[in-house]
Coordinates of N, CA, C and O in Angstrom, one line a residue:
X1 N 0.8 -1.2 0.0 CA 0.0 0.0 0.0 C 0.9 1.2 0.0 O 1.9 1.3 0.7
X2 N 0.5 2.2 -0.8 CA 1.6 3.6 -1.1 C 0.4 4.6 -0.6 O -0.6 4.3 -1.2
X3 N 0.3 5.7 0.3 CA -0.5 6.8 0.7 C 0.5 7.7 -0.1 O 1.7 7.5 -0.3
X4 N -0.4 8.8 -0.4 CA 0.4 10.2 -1.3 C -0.6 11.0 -0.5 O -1.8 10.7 -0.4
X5 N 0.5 12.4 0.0 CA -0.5 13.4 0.8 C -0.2 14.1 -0.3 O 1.0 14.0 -0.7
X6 N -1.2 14.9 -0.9 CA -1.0 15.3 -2.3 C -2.0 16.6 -2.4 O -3.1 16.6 -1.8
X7 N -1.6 17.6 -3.0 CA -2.5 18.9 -3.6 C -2.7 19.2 -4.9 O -1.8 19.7 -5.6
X8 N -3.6 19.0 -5.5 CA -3.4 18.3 -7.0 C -2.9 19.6 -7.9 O -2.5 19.7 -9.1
X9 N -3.2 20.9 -6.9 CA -2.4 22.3 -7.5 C -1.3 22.3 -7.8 O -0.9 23.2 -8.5
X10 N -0.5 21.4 -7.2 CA 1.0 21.2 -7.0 C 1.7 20.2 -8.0 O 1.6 19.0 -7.8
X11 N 2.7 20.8 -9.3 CA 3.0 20.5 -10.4 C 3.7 19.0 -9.8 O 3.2 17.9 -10.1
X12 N 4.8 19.1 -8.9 CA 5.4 17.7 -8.5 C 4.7 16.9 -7.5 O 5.2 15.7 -7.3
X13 N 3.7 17.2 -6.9 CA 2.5 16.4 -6.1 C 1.9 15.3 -7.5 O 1.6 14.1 -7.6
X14 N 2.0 16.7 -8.7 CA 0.8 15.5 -9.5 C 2.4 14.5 -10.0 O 2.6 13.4 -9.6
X15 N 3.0 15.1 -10.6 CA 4.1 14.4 -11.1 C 4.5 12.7 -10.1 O 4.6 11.6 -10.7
X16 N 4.6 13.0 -8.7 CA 4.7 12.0 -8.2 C 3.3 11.1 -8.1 O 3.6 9.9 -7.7
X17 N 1.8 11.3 -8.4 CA 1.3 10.4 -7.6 C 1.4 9.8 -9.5 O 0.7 8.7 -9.5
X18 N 1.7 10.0 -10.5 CA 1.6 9.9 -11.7 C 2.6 8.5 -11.7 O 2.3 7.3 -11.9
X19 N 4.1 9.1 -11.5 CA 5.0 8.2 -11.2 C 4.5 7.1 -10.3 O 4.9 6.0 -10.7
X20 N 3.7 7.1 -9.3 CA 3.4 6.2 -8.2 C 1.8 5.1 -9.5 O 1.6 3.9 -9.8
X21 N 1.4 6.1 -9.8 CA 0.8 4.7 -10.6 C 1.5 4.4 -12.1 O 0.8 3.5 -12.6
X22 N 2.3 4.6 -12.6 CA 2.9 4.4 -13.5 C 4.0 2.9 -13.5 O 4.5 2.2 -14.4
X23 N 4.2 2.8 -11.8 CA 4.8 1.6 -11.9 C 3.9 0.6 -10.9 O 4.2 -0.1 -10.0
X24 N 2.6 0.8 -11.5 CA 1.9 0.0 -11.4 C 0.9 -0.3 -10.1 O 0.0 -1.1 -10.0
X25 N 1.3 0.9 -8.9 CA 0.4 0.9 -7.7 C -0.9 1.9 -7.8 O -0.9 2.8 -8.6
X26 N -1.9 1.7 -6.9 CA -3.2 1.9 -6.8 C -2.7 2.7 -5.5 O -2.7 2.1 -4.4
X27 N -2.1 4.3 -5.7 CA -2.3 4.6 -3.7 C -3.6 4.9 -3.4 O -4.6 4.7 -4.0
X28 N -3.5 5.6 -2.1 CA -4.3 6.0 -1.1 C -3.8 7.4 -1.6 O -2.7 7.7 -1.8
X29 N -4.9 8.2 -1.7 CA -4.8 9.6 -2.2 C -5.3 10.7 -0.9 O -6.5 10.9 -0.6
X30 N -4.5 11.0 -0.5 CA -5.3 12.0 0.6 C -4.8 13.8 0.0 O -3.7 14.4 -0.2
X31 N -6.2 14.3 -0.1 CA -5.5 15.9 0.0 C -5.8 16.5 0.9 O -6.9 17.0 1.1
X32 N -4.6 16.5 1.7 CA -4.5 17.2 2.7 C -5.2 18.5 3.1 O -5.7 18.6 4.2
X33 N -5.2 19.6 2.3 CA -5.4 20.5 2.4 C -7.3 21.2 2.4 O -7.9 22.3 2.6
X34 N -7.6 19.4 2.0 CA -9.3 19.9 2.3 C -9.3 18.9 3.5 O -9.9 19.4 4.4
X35 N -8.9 18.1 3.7 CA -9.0 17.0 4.6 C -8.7 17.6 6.2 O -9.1 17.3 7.3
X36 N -7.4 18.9 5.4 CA -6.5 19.1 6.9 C -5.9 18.0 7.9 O -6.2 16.8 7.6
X37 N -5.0 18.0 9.0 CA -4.3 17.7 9.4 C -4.5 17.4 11.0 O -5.3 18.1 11.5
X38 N -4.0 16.6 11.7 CA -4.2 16.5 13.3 C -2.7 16.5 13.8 O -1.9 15.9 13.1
X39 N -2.1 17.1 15.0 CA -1.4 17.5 15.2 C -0.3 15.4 15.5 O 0.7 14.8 15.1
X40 N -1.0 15.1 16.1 CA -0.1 13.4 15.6 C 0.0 13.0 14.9 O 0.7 12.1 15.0
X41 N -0.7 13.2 13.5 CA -0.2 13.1 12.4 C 0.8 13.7 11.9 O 1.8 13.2 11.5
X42 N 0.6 14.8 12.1 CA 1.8 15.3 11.4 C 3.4 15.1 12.2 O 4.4 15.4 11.6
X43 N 3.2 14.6 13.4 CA 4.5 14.4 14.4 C 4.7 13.6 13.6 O 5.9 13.4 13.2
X44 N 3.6 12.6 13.4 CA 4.5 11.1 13.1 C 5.1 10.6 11.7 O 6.0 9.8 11.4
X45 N 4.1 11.8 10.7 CA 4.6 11.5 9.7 C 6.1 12.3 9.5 O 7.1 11.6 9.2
X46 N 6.3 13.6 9.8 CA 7.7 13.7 10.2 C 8.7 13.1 11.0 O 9.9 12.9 10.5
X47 N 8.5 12.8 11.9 CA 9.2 11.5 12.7 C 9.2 10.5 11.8 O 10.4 10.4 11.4
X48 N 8.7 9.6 11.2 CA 8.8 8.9 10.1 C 9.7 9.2 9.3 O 10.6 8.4 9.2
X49 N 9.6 10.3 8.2 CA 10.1 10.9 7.4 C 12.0 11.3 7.9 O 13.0 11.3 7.2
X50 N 12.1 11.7 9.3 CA 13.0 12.2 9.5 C 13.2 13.6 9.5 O 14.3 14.1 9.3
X51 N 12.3 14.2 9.7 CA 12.2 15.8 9.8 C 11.6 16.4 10.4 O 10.5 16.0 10.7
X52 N 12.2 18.1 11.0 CA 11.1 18.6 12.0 C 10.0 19.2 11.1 O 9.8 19.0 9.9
X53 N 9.2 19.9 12.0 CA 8.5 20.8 11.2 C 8.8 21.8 10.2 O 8.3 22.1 9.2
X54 N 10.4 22.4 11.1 CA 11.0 23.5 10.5 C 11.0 22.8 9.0 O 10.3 23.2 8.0
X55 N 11.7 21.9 9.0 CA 12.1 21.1 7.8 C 11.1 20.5 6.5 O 11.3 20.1 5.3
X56 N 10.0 20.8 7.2 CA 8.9 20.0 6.7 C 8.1 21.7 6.3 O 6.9 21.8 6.1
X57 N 8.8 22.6 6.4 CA 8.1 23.8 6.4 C 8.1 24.5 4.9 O 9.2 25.0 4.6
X58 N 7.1 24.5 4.2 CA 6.9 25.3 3.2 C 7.0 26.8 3.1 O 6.0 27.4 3.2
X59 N 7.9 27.4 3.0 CA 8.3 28.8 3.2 C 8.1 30.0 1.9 O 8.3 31.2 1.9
X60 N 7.6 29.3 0.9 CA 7.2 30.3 0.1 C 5.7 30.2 0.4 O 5.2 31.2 -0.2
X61 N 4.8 29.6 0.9 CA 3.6 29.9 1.2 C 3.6 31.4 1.8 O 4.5 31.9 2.5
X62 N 2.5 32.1 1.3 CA 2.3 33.6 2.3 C 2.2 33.3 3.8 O 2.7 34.1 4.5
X63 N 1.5 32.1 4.6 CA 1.4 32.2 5.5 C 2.8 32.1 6.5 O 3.1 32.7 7.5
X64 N 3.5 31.4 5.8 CA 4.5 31.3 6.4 C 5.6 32.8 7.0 O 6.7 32.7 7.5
X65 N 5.0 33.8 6.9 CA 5.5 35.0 6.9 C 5.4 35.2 8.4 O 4.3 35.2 8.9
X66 N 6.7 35.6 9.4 CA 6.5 35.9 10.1 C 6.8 34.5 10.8 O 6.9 34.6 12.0
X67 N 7.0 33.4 10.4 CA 7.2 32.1 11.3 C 9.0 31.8 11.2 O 9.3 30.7 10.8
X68 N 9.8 32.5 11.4 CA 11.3 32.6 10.5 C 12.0 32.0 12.1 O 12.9 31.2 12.3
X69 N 11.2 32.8 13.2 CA 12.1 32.5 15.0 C 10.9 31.1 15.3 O 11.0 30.6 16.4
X70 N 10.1 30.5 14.6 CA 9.0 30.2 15.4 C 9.5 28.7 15.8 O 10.1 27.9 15.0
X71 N 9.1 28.5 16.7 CA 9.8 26.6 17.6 C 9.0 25.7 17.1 O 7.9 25.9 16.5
X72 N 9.5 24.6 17.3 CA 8.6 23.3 16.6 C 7.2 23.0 17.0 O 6.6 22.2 16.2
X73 N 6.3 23.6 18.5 CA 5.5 23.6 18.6 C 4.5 24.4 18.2 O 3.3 24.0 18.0
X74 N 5.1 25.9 18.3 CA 4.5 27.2 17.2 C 4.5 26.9 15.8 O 3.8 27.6 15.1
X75 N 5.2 26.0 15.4 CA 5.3 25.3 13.7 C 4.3 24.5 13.4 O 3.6 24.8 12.4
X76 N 4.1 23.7 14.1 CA 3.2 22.3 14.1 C 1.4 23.2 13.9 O 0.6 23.1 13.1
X77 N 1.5 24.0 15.4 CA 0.1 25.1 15.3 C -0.4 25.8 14.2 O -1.5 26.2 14.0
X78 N 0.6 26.0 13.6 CA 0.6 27.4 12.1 C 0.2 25.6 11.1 O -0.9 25.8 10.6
X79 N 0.5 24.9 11.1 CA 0.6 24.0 10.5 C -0.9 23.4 10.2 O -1.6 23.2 9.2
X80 N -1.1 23.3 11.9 CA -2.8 22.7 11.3 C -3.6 24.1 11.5 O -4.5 23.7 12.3
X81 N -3.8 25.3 11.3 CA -4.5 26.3 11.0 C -4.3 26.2 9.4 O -5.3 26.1 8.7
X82 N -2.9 26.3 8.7 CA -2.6 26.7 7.3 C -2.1 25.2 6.7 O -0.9 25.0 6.6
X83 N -2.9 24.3 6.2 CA -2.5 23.1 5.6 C -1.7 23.1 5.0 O -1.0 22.0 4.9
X84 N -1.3 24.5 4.3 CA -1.2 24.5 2.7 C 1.0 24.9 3.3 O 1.7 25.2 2.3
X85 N 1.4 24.8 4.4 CA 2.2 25.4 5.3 C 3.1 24.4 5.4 O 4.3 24.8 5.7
X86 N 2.8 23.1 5.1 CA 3.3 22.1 4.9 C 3.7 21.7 3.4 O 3.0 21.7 2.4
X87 N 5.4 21.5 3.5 CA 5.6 20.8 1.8 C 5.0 20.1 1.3 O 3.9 19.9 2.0
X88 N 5.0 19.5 0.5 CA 4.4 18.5 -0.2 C 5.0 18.1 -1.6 O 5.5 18.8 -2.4
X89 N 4.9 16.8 -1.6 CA 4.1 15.2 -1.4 C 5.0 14.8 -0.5 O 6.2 14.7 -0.6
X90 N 4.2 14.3 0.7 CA 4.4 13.0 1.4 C 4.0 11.9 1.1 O 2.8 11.8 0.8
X91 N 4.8 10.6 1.0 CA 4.5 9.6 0.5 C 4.9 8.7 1.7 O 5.9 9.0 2.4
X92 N 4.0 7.6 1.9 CA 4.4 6.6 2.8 C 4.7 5.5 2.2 O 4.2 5.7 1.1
X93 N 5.1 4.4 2.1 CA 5.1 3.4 1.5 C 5.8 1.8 2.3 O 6.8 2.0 2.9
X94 N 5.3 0.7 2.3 CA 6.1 -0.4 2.9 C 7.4 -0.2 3.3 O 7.7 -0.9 4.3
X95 N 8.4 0.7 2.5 CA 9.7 1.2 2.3 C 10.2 2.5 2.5 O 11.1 3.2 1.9
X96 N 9.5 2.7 3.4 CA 9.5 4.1 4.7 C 8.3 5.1 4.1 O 7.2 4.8 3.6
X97 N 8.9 6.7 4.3 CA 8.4 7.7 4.4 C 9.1 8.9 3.9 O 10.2 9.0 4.4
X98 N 8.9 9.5 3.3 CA 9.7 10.3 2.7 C 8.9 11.8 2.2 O 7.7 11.8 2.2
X99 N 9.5 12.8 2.0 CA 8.9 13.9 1.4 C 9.5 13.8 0.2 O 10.7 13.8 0.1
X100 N 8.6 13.7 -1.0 CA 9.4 13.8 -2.5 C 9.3 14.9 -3.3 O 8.5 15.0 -4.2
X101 N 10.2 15.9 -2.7 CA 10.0 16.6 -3.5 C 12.2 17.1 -3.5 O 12.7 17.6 -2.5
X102 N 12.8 16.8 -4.8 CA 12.1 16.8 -5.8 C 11.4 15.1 -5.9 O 11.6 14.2 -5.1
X103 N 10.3 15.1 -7.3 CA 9.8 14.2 -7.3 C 10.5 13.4 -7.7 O 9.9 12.5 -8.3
X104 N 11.7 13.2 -7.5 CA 12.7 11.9 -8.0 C 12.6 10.7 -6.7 O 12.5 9.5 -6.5
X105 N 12.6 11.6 -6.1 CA 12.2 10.9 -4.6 C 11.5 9.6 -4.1 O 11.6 8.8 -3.1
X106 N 10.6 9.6 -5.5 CA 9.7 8.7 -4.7 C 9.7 7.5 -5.3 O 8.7 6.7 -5.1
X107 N 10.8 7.2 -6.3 CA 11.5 5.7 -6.7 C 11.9 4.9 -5.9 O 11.9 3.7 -6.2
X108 N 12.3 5.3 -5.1 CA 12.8 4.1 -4.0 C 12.0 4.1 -2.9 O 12.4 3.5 -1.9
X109 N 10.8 4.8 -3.0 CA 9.3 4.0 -2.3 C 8.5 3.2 -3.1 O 7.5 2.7 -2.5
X110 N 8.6 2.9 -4.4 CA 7.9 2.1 -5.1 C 8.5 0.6 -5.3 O 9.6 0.2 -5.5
X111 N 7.2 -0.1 -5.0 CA 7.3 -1.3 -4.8 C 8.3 -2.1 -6.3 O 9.2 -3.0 -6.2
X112 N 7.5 -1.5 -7.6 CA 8.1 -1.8 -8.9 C 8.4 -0.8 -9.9 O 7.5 -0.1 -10.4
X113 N 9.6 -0.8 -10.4 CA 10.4 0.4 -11.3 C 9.2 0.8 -12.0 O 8.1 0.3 -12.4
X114 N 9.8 2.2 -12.0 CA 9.3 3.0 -12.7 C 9.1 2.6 -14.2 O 9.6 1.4 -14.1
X115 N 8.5 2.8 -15.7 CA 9.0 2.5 -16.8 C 10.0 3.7 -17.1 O 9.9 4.9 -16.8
X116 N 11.1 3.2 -17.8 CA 12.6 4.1 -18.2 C 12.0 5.4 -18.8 O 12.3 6.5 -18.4
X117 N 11.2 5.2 -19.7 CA 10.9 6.8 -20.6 C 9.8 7.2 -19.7 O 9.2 8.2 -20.1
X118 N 9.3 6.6 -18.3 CA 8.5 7.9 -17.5 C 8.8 9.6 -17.5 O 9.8 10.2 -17.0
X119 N 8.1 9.9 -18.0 CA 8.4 11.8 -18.2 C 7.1 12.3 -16.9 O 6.0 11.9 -16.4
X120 N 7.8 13.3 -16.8 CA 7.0 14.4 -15.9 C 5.9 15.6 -17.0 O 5.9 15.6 -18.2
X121 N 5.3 16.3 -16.1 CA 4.7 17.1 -16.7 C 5.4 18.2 -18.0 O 5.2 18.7 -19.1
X122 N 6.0 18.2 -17.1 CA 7.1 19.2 -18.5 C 7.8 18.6 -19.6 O 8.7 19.1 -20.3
X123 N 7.3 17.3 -19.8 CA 8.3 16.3 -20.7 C 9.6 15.7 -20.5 O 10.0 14.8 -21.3
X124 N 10.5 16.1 -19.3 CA 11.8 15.8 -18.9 C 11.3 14.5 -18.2 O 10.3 14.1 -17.5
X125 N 12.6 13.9 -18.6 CA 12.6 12.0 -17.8 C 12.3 12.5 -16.3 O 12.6 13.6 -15.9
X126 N 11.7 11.5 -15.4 CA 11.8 11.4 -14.2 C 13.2 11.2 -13.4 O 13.7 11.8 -12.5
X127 N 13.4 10.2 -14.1 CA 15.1 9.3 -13.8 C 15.8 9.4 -14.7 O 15.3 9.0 -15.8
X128 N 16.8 9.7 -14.8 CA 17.8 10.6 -15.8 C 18.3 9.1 -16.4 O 19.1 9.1 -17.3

């Protein structure tokens, strides 16, 4: 089973869940950003992943403005008020947890290769 936290506004969100069924998996599609977030989710999927919030923080979002001193529990809060505050795609998969972006990332969560001429939205290979 492959879950993709995914914003379908987001050029490498779509790119990755594309790549994710292209080698053949059926994920779990959540968008986050209507669904929103619960504050243990988000610990765990970071903790998983290996990153704080800081790390896991989308900083060209506008909201992010003004969160530059803010601590990991002032982060996590901004986080589930502003979904969108969070990078994205998160991908879970049998074979950990990862944030894929870039979307090359999310090859070594997939259970079965990619195909070689997989292209992205812009026509460039996925995997060089």
């Amino acid at each position: 089973m492959i879950l993709i936290y995914h914003n379908p506004e987001c050029g490498t969100s779509r790119n990755v869940l594309a790549a994710i069924r292209a080698s053949g998996a059926t994920p779990i599609v959540v968008e986050y950003l209507a669904e929103g977030w619960t504050k243990p989710q988000l610990q765990l999927l970071f903790t998983a992943a290996g990153l704080t919030a800081r790390r896991a923080l989308r900083t060209r979002a506008p909201e992010a403005e003004g969160l530059e001193n803010a601590g990991e529990a002032e982060l996590l809060d901004a986080m589930l008020r502003h979904p969108l505050l969070v990078e994205r795609p998160f991908v879970a998969s049998p074979k950990g947890v990862r944030l894929c972006r870039p979307a090359e990332r999310v090859a070594d969560l997939l259970e079965a290769p990619l195909p070689a001429d997989f292209r992205k939205e812009d026509g460039k290979l996925l995997l060089p």
